[in-house]
CSV table of C-alpha atoms and ligand atoms in Angstrom, one decimal:
chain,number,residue,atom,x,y,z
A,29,UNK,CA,-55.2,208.5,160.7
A,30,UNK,CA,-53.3,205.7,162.3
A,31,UNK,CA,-55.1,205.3,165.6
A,32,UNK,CA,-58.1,205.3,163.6
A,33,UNK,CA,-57.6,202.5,162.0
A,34,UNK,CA,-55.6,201.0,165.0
A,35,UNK,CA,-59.4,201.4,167.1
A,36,UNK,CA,-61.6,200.3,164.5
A,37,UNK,CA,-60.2,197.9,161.2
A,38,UNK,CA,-59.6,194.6,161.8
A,39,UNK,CA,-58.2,191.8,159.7
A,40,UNK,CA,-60.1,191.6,157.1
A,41,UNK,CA,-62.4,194.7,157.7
A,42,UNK,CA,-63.1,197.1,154.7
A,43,UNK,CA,-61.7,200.7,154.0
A,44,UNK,CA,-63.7,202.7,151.1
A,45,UNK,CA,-61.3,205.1,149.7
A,46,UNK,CA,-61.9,207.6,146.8
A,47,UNK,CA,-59.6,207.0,144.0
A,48,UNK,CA,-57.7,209.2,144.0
A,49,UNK,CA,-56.7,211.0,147.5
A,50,UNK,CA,-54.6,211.1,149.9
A,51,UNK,CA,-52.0,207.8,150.3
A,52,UNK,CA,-52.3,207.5,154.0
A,53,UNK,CA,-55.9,205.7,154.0
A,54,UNK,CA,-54.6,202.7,152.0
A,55,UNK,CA,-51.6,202.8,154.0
A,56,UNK,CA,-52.7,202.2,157.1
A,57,UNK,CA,-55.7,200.0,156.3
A,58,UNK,CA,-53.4,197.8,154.9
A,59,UNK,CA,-51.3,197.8,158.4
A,60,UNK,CA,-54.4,196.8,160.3
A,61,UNK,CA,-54.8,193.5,157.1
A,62,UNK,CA,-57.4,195.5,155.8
A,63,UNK,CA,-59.1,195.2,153.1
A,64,UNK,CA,-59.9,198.6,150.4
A,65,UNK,CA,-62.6,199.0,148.1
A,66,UNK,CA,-61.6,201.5,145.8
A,67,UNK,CA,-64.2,204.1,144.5
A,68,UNK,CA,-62.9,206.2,141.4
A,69,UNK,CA,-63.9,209.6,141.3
A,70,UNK,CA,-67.2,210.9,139.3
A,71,UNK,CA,-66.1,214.4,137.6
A,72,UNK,CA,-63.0,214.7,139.8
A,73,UNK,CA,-65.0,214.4,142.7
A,74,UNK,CA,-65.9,212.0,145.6
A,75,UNK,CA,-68.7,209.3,144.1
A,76,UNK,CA,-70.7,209.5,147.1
A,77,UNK,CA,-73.6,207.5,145.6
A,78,UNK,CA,-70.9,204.8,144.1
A,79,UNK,CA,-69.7,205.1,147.6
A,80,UNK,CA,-72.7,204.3,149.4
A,81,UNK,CA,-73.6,200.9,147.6
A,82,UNK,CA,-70.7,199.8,148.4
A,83,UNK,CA,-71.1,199.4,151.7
A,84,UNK,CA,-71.4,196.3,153.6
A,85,UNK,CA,-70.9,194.4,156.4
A,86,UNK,CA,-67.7,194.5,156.7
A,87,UNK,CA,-67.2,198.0,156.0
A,88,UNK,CA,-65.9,200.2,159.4
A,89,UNK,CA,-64.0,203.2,157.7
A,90,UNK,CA,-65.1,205.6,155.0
A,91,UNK,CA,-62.2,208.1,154.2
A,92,UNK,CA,-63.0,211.2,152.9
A,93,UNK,CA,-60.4,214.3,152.2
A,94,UNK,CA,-62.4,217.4,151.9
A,95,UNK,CA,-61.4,219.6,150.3
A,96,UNK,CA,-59.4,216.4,148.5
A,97,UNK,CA,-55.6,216.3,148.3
A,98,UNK,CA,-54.4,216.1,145.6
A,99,UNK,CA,-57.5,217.3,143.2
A,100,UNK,CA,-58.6,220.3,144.8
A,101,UNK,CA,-62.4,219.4,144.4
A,102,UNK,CA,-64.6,219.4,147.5
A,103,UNK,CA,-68.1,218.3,148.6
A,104,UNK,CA,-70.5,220.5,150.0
A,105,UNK,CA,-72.5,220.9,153.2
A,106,UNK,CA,-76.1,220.0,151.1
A,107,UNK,CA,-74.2,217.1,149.2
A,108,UNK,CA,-72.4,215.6,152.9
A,109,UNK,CA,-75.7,215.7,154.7
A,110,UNK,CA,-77.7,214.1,152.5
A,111,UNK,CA,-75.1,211.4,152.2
A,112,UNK,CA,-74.6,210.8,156.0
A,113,UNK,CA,-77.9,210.4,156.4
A,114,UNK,CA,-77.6,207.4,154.3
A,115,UNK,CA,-74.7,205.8,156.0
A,116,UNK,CA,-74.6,203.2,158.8
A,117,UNK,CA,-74.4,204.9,162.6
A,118,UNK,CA,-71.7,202.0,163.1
A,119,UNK,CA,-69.9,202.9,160.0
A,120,UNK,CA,-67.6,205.5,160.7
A,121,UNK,CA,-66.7,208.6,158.1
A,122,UNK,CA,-63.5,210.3,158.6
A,123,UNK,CA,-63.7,213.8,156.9
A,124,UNK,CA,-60.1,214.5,156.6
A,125,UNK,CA,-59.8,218.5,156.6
A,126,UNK,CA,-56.1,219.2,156.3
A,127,UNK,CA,-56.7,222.3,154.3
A,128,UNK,CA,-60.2,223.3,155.6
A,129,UNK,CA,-58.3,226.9,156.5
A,130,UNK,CA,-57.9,227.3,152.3
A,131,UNK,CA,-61.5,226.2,151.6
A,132,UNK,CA,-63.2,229.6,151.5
A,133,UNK,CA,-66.7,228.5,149.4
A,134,UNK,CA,-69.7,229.1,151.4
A,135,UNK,CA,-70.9,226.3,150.7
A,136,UNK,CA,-67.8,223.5,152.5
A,137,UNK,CA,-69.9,222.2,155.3
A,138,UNK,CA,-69.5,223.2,159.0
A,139,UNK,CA,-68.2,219.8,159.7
A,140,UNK,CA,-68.5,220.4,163.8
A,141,UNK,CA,-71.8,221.1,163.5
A,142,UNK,CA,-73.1,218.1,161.5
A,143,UNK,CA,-71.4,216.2,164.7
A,144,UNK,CA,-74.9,216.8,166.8
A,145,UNK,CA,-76.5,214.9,163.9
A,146,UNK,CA,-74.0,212.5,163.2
A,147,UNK,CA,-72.3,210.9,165.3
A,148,UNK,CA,-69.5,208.4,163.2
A,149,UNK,CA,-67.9,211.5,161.8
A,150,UNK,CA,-64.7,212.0,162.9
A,151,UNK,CA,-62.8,215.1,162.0
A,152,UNK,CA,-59.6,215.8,161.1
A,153,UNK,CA,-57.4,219.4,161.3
A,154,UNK,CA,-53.6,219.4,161.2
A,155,UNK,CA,-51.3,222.1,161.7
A,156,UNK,CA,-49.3,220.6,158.7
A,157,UNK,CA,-50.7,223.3,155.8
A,158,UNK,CA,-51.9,226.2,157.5
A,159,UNK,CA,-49.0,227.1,159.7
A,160,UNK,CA,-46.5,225.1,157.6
A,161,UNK,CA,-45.7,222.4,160.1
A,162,UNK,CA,-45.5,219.5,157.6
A,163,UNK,CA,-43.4,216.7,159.6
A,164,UNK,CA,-43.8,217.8,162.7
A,165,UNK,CA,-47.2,215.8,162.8
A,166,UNK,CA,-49.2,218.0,164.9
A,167,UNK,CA,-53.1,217.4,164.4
A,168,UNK,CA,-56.5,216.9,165.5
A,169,UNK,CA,-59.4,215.0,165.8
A,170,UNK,CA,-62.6,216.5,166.9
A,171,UNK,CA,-65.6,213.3,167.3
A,172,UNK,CA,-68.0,212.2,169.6
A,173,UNK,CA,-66.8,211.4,173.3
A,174,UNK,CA,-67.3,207.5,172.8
A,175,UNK,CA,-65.1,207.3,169.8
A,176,UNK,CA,-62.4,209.2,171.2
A,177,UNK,CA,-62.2,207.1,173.8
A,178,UNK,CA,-61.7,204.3,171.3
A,179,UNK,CA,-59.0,206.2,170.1
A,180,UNK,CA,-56.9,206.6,173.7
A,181,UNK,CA,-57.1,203.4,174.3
A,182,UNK,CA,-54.5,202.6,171.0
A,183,UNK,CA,-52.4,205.7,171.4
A,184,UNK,CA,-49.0,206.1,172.4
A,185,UNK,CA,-48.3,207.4,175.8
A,186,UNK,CA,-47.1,210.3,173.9
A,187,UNK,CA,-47.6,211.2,170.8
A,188,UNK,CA,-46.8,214.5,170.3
A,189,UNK,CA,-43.4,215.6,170.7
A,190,UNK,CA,-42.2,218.8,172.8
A,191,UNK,CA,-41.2,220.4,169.6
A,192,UNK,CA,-44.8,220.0,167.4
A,193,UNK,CA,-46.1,221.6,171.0
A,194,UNK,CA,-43.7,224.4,171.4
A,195,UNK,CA,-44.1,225.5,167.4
A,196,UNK,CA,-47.8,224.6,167.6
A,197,UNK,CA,-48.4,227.3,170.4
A,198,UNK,CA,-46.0,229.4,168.3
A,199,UNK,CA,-48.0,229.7,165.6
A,200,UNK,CA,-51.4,230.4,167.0
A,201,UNK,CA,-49.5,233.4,168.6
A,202,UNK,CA,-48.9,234.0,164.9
A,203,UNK,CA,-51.9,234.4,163.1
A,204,UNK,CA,-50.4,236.6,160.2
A,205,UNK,CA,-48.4,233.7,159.2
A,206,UNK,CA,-51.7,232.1,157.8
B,1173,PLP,C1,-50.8,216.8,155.1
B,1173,PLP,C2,-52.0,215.9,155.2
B,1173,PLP,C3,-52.2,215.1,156.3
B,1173,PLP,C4,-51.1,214.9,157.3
B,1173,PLP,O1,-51.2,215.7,158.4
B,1173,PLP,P1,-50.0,215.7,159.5
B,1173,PLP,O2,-50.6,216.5,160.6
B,1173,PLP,O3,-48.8,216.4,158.8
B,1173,PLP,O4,-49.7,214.3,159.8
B,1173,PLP,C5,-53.3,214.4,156.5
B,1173,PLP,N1,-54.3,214.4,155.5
B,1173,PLP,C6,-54.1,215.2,154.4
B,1173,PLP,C7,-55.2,215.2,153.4
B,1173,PLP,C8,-53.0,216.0,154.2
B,1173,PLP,O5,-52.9,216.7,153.1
């Protein structure tokens, strides 16, 4: 989340964040000086229509927790499509799936998949929920080639520490812990 908005936001630059998610996005907008437009939710879900007009020039980051922490709701793959469709190609959308593992509806997209279609989507996976690893901050991104190569250039030399590595590789030994 941070080197994402190290690479692309700007002082003065515009964050849309659903109101409410996850406190990270504002958090490190704000370190970059940049600027949030707040969308509240429409039914406890992500306004994606509210969403949409509010984009502008200045906007580069739309962040979106699906399913969202800490309602629960998620959007599906018919609603996500049809909505990225819609956004700028130079407008990037961070689908943040920290609990994609829990989300057992047919209908949550297949996020890799819509990345041949769209390529500003950047997704997120973390090792925090599924394999209870919360603080060792071991995650990933999975995006397009050119924006990941945004995101070297603002990363720490190393950012993963020996320990997050060693339990990481632990726990895909492990699957029954799931
Ligand atoms: C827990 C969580 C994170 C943080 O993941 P780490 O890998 O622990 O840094 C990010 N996004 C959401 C939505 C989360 O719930």
């Amino acid at each position: 989340l941070s080197l994402i908005a190290k690479a692309f936001i700007s002082k003065g630059e515009e964050s849309i964040i659903p109101e409410i998610t996850f406190g990270w996005y504002e958090s490190v907008t704000l370190q970059m000086g940049g600027k949030i437009e707040w969308v509240p939710l429409k039914e406890h879900k992500m306004d994606l229509d509210e969403i949409k007009s509010r984009i502008n020039q200045n906007t580069r980051v739309i962040w979106m927790c699906n399913p969202n922490n800490p309602i629960g709701t998620f959007i599906n793959e018919a609603t996500l499509k049809n909505f990225l469709k819609d956004v700028p190609k130079d407008v990037i959308v961070v689908l943040d799936e920290a609990y994609y593992e829990f989300a057992d509806d047919l209908s949550y997209p297949d996020s890799i998949k819509l990345l041949e279609d769209y390529k500003n989507i950047i997704i997120l996976r973390t090792f925090s929920k599924v394999y209870g690893l919360a603080s060792l901050r071991l995650g990933y991104g999975i995006a397009d080639s050119e924006f990941i190569s945004y995101l070297y250039k603002v990363k720490e030399p190393i950012n993963v520490n020996m320990v997050a590595q060693v339990a990481a590789l632990a726990s895909l030994d492990d699957q029954e812990i799931k």
